[in-house]
PDB file of C-alpha atoms in Angstrom:
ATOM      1  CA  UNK A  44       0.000   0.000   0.000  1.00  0.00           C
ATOM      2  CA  UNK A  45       2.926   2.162   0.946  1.00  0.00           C
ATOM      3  CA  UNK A  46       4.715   1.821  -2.396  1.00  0.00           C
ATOM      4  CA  UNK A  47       1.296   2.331  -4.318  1.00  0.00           C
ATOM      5  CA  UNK A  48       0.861   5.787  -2.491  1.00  0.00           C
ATOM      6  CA  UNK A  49       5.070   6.784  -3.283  1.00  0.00           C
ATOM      7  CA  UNK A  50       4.324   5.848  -6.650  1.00  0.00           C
ATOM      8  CA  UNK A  51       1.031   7.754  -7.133  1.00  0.00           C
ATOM      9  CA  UNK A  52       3.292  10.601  -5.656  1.00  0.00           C
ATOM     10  CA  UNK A  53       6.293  10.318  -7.828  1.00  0.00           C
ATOM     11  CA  UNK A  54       3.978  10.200 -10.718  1.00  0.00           C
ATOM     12  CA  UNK A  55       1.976  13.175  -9.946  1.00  0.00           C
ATOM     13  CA  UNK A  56       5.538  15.025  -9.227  1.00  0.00           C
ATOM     14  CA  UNK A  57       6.917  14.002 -12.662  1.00  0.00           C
ATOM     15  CA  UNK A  58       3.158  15.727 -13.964  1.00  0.00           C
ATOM     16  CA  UNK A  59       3.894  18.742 -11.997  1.00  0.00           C
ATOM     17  CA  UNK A  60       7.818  19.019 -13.511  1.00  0.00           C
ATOM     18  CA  UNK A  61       6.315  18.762 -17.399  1.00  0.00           C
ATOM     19  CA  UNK A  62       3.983  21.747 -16.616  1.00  0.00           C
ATOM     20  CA  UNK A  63       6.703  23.986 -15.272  1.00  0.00           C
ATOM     21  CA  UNK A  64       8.793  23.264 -18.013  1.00  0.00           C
ATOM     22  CA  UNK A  65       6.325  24.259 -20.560  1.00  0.00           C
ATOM     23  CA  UNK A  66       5.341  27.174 -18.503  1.00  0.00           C
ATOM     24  CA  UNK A  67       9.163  27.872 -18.899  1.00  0.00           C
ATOM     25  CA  UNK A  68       8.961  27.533 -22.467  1.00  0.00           C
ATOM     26  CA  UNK A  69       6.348  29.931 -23.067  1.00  0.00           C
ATOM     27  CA  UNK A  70       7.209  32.542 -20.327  1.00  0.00           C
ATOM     28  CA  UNK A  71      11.331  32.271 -20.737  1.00  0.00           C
ATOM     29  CA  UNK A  72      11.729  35.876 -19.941  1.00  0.00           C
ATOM     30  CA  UNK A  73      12.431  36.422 -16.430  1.00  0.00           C
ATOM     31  CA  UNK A  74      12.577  39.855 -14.108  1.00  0.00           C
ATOM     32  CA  UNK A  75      15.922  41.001 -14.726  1.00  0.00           C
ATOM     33  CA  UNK A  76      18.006  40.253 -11.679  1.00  0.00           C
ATOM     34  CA  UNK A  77      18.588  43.481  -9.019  1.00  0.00           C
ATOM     35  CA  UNK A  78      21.009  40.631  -6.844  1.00  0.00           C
ATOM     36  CA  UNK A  79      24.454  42.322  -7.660  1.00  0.00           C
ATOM     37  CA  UNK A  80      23.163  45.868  -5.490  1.00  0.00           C
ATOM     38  CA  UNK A  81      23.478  43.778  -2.825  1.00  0.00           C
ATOM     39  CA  UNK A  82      27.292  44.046  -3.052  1.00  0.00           C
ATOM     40  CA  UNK A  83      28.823  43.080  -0.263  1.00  0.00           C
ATOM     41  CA  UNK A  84      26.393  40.279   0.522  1.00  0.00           C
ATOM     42  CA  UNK A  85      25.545  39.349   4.424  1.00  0.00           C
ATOM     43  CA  UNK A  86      22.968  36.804   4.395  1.00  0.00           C
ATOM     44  CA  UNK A  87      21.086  34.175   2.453  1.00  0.00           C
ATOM     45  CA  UNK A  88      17.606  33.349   3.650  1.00  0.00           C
ATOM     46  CA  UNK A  89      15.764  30.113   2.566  1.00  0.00           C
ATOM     47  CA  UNK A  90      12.362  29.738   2.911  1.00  0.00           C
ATOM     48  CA  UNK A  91      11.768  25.569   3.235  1.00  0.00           C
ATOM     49  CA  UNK A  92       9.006  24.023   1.757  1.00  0.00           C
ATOM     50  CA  UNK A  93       9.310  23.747  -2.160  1.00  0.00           C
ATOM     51  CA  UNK A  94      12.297  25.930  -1.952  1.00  0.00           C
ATOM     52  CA  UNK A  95      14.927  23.495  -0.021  1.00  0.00           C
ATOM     53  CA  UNK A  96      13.256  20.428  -1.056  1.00  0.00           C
ATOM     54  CA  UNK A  97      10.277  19.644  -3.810  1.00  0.00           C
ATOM     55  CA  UNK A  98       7.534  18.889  -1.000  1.00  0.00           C
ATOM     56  CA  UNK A  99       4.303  19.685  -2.548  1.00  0.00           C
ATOM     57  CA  UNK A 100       3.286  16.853  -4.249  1.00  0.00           C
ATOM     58  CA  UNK A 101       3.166  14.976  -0.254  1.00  0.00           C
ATOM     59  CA  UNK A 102       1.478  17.729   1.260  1.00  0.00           C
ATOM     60  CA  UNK A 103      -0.967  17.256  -1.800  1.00  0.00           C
ATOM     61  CA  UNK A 104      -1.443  13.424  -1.536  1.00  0.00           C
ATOM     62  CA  UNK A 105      -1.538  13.740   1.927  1.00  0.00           C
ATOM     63  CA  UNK A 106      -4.203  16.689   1.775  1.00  0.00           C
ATOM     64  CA  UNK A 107      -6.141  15.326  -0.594  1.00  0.00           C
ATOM     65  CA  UNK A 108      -6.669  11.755   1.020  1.00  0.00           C
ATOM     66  CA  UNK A 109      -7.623  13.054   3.991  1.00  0.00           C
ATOM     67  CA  UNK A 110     -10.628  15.415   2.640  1.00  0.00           C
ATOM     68  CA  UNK A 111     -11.941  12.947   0.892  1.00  0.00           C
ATOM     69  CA  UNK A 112     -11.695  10.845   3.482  1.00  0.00           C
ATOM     70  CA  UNK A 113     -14.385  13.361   5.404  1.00  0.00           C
ATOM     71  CA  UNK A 114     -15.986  13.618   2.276  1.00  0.00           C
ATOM     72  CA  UNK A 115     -14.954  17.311   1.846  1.00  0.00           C
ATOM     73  CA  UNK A 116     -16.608  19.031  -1.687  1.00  0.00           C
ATOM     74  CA  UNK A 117     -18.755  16.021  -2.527  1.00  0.00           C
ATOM     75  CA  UNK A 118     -16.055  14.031  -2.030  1.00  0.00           C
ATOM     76  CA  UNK A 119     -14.398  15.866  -5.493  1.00  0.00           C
ATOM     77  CA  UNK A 120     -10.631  14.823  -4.807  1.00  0.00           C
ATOM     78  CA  UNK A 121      -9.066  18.596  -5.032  1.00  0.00           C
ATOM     79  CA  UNK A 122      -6.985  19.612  -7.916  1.00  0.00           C
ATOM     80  CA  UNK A 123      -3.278  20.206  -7.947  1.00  0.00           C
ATOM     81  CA  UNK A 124      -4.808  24.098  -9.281  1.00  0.00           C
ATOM     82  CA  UNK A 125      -7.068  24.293  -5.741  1.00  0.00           C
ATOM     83  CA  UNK A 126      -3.769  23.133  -3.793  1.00  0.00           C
ATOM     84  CA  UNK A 127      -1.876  25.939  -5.280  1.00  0.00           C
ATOM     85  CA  UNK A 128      -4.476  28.389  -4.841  1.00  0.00           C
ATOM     86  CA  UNK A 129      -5.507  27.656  -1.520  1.00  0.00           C
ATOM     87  CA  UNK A 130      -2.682  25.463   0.355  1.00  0.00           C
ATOM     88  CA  UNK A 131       0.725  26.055  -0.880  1.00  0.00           C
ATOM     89  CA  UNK A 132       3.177  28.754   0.852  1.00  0.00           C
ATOM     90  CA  UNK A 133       0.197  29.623   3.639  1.00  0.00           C
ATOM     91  CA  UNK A 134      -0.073  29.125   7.175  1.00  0.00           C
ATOM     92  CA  UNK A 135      -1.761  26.494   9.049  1.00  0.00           C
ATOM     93  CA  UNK A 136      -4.731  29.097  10.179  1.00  0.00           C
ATOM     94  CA  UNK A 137      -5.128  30.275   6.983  1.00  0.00           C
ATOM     95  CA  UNK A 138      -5.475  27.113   5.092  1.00  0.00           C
ATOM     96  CA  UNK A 139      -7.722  25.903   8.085  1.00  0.00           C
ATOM     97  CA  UNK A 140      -9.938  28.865   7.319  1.00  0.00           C
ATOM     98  CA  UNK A 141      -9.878  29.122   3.581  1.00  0.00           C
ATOM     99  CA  UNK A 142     -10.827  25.113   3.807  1.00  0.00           C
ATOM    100  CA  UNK A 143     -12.594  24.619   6.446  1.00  0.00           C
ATOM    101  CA  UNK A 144     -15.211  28.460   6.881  1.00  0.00           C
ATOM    102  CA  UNK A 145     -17.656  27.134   8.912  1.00  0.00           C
ATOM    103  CA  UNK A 146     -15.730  24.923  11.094  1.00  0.00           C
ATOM    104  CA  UNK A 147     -14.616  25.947  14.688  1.00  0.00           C
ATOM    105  CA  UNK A 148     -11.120  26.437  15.317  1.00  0.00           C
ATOM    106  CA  UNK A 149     -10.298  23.843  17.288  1.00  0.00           C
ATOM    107  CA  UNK A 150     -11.758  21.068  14.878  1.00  0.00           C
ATOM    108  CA  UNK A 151      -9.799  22.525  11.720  1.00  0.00           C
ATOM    109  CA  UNK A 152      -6.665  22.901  13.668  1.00  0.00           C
ATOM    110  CA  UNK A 153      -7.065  18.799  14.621  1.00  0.00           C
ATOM    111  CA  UNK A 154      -7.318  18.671  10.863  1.00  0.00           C
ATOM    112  CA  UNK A 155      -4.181  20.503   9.736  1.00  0.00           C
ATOM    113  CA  UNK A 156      -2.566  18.709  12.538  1.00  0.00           C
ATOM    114  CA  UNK A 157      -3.311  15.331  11.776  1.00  0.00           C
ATOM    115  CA  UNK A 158      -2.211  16.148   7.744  1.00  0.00           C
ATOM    116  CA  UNK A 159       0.776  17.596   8.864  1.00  0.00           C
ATOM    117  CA  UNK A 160       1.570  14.294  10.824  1.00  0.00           C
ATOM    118  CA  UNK A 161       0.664  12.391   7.451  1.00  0.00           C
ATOM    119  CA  UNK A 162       2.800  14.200   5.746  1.00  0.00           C
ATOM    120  CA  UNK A 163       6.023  13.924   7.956  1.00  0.00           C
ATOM    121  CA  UNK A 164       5.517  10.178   7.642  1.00  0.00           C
ATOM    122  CA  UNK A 165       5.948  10.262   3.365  1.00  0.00           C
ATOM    123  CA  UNK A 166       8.670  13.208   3.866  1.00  0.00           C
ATOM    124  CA  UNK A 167      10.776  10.580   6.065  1.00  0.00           C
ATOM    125  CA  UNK A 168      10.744   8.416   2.991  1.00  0.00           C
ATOM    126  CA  UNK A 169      10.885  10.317   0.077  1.00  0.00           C
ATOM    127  CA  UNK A 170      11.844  13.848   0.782  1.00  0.00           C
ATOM    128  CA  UNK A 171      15.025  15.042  -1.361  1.00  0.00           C
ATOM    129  CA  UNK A 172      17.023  18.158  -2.411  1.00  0.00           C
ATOM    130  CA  UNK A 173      16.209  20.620  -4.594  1.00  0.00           C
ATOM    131  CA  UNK A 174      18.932  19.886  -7.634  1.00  0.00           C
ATOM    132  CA  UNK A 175      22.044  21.893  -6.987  1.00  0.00           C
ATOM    133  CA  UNK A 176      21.107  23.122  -3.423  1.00  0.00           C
ATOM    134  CA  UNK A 177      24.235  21.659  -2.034  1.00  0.00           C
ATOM    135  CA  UNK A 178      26.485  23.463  -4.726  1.00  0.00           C
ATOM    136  CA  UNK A 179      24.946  26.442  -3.119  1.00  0.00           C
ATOM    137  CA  UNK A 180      25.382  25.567   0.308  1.00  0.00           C
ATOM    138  CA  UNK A 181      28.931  24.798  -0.884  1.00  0.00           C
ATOM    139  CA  UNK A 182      29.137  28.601  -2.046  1.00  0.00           C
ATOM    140  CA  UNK A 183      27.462  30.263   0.856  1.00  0.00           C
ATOM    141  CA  UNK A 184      29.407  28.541   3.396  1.00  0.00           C
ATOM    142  CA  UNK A 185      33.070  29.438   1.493  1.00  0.00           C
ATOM    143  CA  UNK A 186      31.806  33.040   1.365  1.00  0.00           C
ATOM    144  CA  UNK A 187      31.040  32.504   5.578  1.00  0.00           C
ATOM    145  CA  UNK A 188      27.589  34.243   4.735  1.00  0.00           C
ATOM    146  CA  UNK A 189      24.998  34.414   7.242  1.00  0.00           C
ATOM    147  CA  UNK A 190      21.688  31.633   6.950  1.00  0.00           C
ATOM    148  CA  UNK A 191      18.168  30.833   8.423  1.00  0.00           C
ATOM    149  CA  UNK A 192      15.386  29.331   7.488  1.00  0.00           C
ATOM    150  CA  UNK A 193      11.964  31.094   7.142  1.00  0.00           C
ATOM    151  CA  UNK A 194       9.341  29.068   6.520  1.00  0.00           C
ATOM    152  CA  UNK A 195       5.180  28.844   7.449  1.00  0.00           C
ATOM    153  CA  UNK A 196       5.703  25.023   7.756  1.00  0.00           C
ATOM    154  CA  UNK A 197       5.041  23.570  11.131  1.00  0.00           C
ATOM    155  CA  UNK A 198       8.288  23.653  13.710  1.00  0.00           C
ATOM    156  CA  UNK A 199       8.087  19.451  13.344  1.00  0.00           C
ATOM    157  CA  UNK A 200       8.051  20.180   9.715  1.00  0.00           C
ATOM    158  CA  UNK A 201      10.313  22.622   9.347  1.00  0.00           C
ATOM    159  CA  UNK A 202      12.750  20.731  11.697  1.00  0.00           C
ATOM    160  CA  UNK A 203      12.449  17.163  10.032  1.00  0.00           C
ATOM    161  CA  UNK A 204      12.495  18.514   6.343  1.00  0.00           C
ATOM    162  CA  UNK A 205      16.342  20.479   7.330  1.00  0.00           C
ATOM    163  CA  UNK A 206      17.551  17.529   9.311  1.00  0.00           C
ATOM    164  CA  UNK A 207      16.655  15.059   6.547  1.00  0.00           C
ATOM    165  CA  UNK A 208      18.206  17.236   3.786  1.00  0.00           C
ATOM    166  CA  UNK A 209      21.207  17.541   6.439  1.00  0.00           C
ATOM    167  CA  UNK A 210      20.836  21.156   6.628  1.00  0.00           C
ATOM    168  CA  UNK A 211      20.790  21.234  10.677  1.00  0.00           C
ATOM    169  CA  UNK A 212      24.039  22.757  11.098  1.00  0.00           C
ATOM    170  CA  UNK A 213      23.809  25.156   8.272  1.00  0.00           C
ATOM    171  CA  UNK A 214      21.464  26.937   9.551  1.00  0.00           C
ATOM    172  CA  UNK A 215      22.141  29.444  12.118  1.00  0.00           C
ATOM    173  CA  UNK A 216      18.352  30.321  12.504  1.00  0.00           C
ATOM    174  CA  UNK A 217      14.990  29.087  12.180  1.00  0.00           C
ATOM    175  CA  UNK A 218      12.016  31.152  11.726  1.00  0.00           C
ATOM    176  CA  UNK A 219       8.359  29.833  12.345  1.00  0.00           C
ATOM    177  CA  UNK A 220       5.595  32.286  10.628  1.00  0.00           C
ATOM    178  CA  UNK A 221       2.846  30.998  13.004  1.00  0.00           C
ATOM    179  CA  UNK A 222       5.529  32.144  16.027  1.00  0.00           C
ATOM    180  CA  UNK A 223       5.783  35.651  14.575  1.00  0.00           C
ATOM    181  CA  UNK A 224       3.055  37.883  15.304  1.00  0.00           C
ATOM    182  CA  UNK A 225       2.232  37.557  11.239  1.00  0.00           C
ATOM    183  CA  UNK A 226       3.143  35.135   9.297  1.00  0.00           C
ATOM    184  CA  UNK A 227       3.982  35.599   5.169  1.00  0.00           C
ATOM    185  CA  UNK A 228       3.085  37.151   3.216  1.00  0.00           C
ATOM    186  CA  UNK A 229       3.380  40.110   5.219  1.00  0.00           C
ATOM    187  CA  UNK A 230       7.738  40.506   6.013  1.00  0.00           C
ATOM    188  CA  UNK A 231       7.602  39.483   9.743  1.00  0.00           C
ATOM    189  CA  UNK A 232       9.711  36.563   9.712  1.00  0.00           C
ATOM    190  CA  UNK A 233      11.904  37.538   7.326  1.00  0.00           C
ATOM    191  CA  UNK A 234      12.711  40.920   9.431  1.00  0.00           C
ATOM    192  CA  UNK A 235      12.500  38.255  12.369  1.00  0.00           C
ATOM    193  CA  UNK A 236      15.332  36.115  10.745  1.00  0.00           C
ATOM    194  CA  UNK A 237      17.432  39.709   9.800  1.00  0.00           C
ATOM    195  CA  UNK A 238      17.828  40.742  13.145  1.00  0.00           C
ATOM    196  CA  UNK A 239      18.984  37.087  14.446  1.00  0.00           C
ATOM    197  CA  UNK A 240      21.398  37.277  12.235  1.00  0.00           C
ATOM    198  CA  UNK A 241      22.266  41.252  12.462  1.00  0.00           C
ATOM    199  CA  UNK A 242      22.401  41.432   8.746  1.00  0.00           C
ATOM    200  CA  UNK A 243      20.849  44.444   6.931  1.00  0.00           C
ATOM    201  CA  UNK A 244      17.886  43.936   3.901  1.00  0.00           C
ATOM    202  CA  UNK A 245      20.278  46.110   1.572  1.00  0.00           C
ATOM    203  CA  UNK A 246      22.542  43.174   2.262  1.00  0.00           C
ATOM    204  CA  UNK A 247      20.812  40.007   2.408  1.00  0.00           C
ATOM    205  CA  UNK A 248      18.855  37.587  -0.557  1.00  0.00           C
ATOM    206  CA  UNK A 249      16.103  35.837  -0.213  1.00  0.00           C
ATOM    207  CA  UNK A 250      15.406  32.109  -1.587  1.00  0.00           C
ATOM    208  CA  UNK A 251      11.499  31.430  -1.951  1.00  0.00           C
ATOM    209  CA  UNK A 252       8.976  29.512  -4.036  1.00  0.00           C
ATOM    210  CA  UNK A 253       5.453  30.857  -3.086  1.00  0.00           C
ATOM    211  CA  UNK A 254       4.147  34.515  -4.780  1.00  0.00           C
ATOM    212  CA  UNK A 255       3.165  34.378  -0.158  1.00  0.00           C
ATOM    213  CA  UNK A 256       6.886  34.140   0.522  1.00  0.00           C
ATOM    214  CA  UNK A 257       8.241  36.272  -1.974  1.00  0.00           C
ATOM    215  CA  UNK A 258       5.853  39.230  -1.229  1.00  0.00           C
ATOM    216  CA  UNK A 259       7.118  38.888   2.512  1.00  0.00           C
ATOM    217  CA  UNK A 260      10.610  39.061   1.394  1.00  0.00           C
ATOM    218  CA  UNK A 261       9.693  42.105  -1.120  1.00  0.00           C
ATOM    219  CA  UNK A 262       7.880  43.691   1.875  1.00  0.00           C
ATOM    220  CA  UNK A 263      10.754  42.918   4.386  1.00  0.00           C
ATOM    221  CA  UNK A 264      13.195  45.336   1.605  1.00  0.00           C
ATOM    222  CA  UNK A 265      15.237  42.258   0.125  1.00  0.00           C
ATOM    223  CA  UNK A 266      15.201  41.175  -3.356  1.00  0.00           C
ATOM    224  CA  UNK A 267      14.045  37.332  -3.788  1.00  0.00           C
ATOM    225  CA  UNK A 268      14.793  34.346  -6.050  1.00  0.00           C
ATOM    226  CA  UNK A 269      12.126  32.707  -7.247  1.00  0.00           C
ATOM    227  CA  UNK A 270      12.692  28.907  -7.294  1.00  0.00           C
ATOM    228  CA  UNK A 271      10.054  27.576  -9.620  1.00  0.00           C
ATOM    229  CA  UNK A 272       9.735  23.755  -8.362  1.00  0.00           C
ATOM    230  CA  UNK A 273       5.882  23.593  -9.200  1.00  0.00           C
ATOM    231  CA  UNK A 274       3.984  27.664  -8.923  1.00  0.00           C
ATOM    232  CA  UNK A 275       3.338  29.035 -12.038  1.00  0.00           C
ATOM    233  CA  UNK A 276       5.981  31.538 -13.395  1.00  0.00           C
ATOM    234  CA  UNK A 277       3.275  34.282 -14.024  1.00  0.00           C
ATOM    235  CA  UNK A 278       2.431  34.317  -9.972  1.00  0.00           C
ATOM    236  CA  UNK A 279       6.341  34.291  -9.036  1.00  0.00           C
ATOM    237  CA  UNK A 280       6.725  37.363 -11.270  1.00  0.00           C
ATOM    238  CA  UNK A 281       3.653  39.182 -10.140  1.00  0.00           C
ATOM    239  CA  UNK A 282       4.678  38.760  -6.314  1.00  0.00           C
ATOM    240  CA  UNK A 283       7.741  40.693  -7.348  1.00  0.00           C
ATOM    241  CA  UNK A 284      10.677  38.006  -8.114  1.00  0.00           C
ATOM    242  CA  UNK A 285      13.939  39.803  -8.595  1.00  0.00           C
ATOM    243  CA  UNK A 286      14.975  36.440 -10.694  1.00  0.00           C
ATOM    244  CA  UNK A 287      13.083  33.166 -11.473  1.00  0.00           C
ATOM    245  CA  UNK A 288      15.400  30.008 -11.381  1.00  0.00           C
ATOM    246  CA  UNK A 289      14.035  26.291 -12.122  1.00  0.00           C
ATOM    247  CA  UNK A 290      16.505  25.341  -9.546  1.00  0.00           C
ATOM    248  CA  UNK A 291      20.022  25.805  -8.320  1.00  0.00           C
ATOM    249  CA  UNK A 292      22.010  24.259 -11.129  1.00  0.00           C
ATOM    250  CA  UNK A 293      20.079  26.805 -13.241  1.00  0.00           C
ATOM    251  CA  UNK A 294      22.971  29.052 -15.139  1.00  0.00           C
ATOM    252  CA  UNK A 295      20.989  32.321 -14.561  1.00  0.00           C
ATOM    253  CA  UNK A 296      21.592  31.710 -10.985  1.00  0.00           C
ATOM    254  CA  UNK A 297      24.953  31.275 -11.191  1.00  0.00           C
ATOM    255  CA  UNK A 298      25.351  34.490 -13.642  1.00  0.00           C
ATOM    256  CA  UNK A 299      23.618  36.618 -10.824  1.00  0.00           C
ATOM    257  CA  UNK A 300      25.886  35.596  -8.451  1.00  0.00           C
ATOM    258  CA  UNK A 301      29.113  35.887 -11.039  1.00  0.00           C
ATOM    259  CA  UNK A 302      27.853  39.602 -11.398  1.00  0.00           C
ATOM    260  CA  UNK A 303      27.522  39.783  -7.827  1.00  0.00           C
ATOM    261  CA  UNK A 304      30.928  38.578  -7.091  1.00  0.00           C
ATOM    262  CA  UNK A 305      32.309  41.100  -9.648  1.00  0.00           C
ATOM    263  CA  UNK A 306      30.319  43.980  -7.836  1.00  0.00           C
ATOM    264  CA  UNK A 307      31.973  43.171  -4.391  1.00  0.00           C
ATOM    265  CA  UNK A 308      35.325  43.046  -6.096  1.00  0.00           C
ATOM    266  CA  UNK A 309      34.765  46.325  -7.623  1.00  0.00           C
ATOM    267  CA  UNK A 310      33.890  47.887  -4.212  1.00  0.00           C
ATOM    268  CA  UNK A 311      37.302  46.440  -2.722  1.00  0.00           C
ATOM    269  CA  UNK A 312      39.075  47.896  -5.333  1.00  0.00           C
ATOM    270  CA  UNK A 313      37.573  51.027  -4.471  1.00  0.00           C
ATOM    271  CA  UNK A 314      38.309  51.052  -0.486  1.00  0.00           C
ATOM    272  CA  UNK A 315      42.187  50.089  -1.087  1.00  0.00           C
TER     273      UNK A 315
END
C-alpha cells in the first residue's frame, strides 16, 4: 500500500515538472536580476518548503486523502490548481480557514494537525534536495555568509524537512511564521530572521517559491529568487521576483551571483 501511495506521488511530481517546463517555455523571460546591489552580501535566507526540497506533491497526496476521506466538496478529490491556490506557501490558520469556513477552530486545527503528521511520515521516505542546493550551500558557506530558514511550515516540519536534507548545522536560525506575530506574506519573519542574524535587507537575498513568501521578502526590503519547483511563473513574477530560477544548477543563478561577485570586487578595489 505504501509503495502504491510513493508511486502515485512520484507520478503526480513528474506531472507537476512537465507543466513547469512548458510554462518555462512559453514565459522564458524572467525579471531582470537586481542581486548584484546587494554588493557586499551578508545573508542568504531560505524559505523551506518547495524551496529546499520539492515537498508539494506529499502535502498534496496527503491533503487530498484526507478530505476525501471526510468527504470534503462532494467528495471531489481537489486539484493540484485548488492546492496551489488555496494550500501552498500559507499558514496552518489560513489554510484551516480558507478550507474549512464554517468549522470551529479547534476542529480545523485537529485537521491541519493530523495532515501535517501524514505528511512527515511520506517526507521521512521520500523527501530530497532541490537539484544543486548543495552546490549552493557549498558557495554560501566558502563566502562565511549568514543563513536561516523562514518558513510557514510547522516547527516538526520545518525541523524534520532540514535535518533530513542535512541542513541542521547550516542553519544558524529558524524562523516559524505561526511564532511571529504575522506570518507571510506580510515581512515578519523575514525581518524576524534579519535581526537574528544582524544582517541588513540592503545586504541580504532571499530564496522562496510561493508569490506568499516572496511578497514577505519584497515587503521585508530584500530582493528574492524565485525557485520555480511547481507555482506558475506568471504568480512568481507578479509577487515581485527579482529572478526566477528552475533550480540551483540553473545558469541564470549562477550568472547573478558571477555579477555579484564582480560587484563586491569592484567595491574592494575602491576602499584600497
Amino acid at each position: 500500500m505504501f509503495m502504491a501511495i510513493i508511486y502515485d506521488i512520484e507520478q503526480r511530481s513528474s506531472k507537476i515538472n512537465q507543466q513547469i517546463k512548458s510554462s518555462s517555455q512559453l514565459h522564458s523571460r524572467s525579471i531582470p536580476s537586481s542581486i548584484s546591489r546587494l554588493a557586499p552580501l551578508e545573508a542568504i535566507l531560505f524559505d523551506v518548503d518547495g524551496t529546499l526540497c520539492d515537498s508539494d506533491p506529499m502535502h498534496y497526496y496527503a491533503f487530498r486523502e484526507m478530505l476525501l476521506e471526510i468527504g470534503y466538496n462532494n467528495s471531489v478529490p481537489i486539484t493540484e490548481e485548488d492546492f496551489i491556490e488555496k494550500v501552498a506557501g500559507k499558514n496552518s490558520e489560513d489554510i484551516a480557514n480558507t478550507l474549512f469556513p464554517d468549522w470551529d477552530r479547534e476542529k480545523a486545527m485537529k485537521f491541519i494537525d493530523d495532515k501535517e503528521a501524514r505528511f512527515r511520515k511520506l517526507a521521512s521516505k521520500q523527501l530530497e534536495a532541490i537539484d544543486g542546493l548543495y552546490k549552493l550551500r557549498k558557495w554560501t558557506e566558502d563566502r562565511g555568509l549568514k543563513r536561516a530558514a523562514v518558513t510557514n511550515a510547522p516547527r516538526p516540519n520545518a525541523e524534520l524537512m532540514i535535518s533530513i536534507l542535512g541542513l541542521s548545522d547550516f542553519f544558524q536560525h529558524m524562523v516559524i511564521g505561526s511564532e511571529c506575530e504575522r506570518a507571510k506574506p506580510f515581512p515578519d519573519p523575514y525581518l524576524k530572521a534579519l535581526n537574528l542574524l544582524n544582517a541588513s535587507p540592503e545586504h541580504s537575498l532571499v530564496f522562496d517559491d510561493s508569490a506568499s513568501g516572496i511578497k514577505a521578502g519584497v515587503a521585508a526590503g530584500m530582493p528574492v529568487v524565485g525557485v520555480m519547483t511547481r507555482n506558475p511563473e506568471k504568480s512568481l513574477k507578479d509577487a515581485g521576483a527579482s529572478l526566477l530560477i528552475k533550480d540551483y544548477n540553473d545558469p541564470k543563478l549562477w550568472k547573478a551571483l558571477e555579477d555579484l561577485e564582480k560587484a563586491e570586487a569592484t567595491l574592494k578595489k575602491a576602499d584600497v
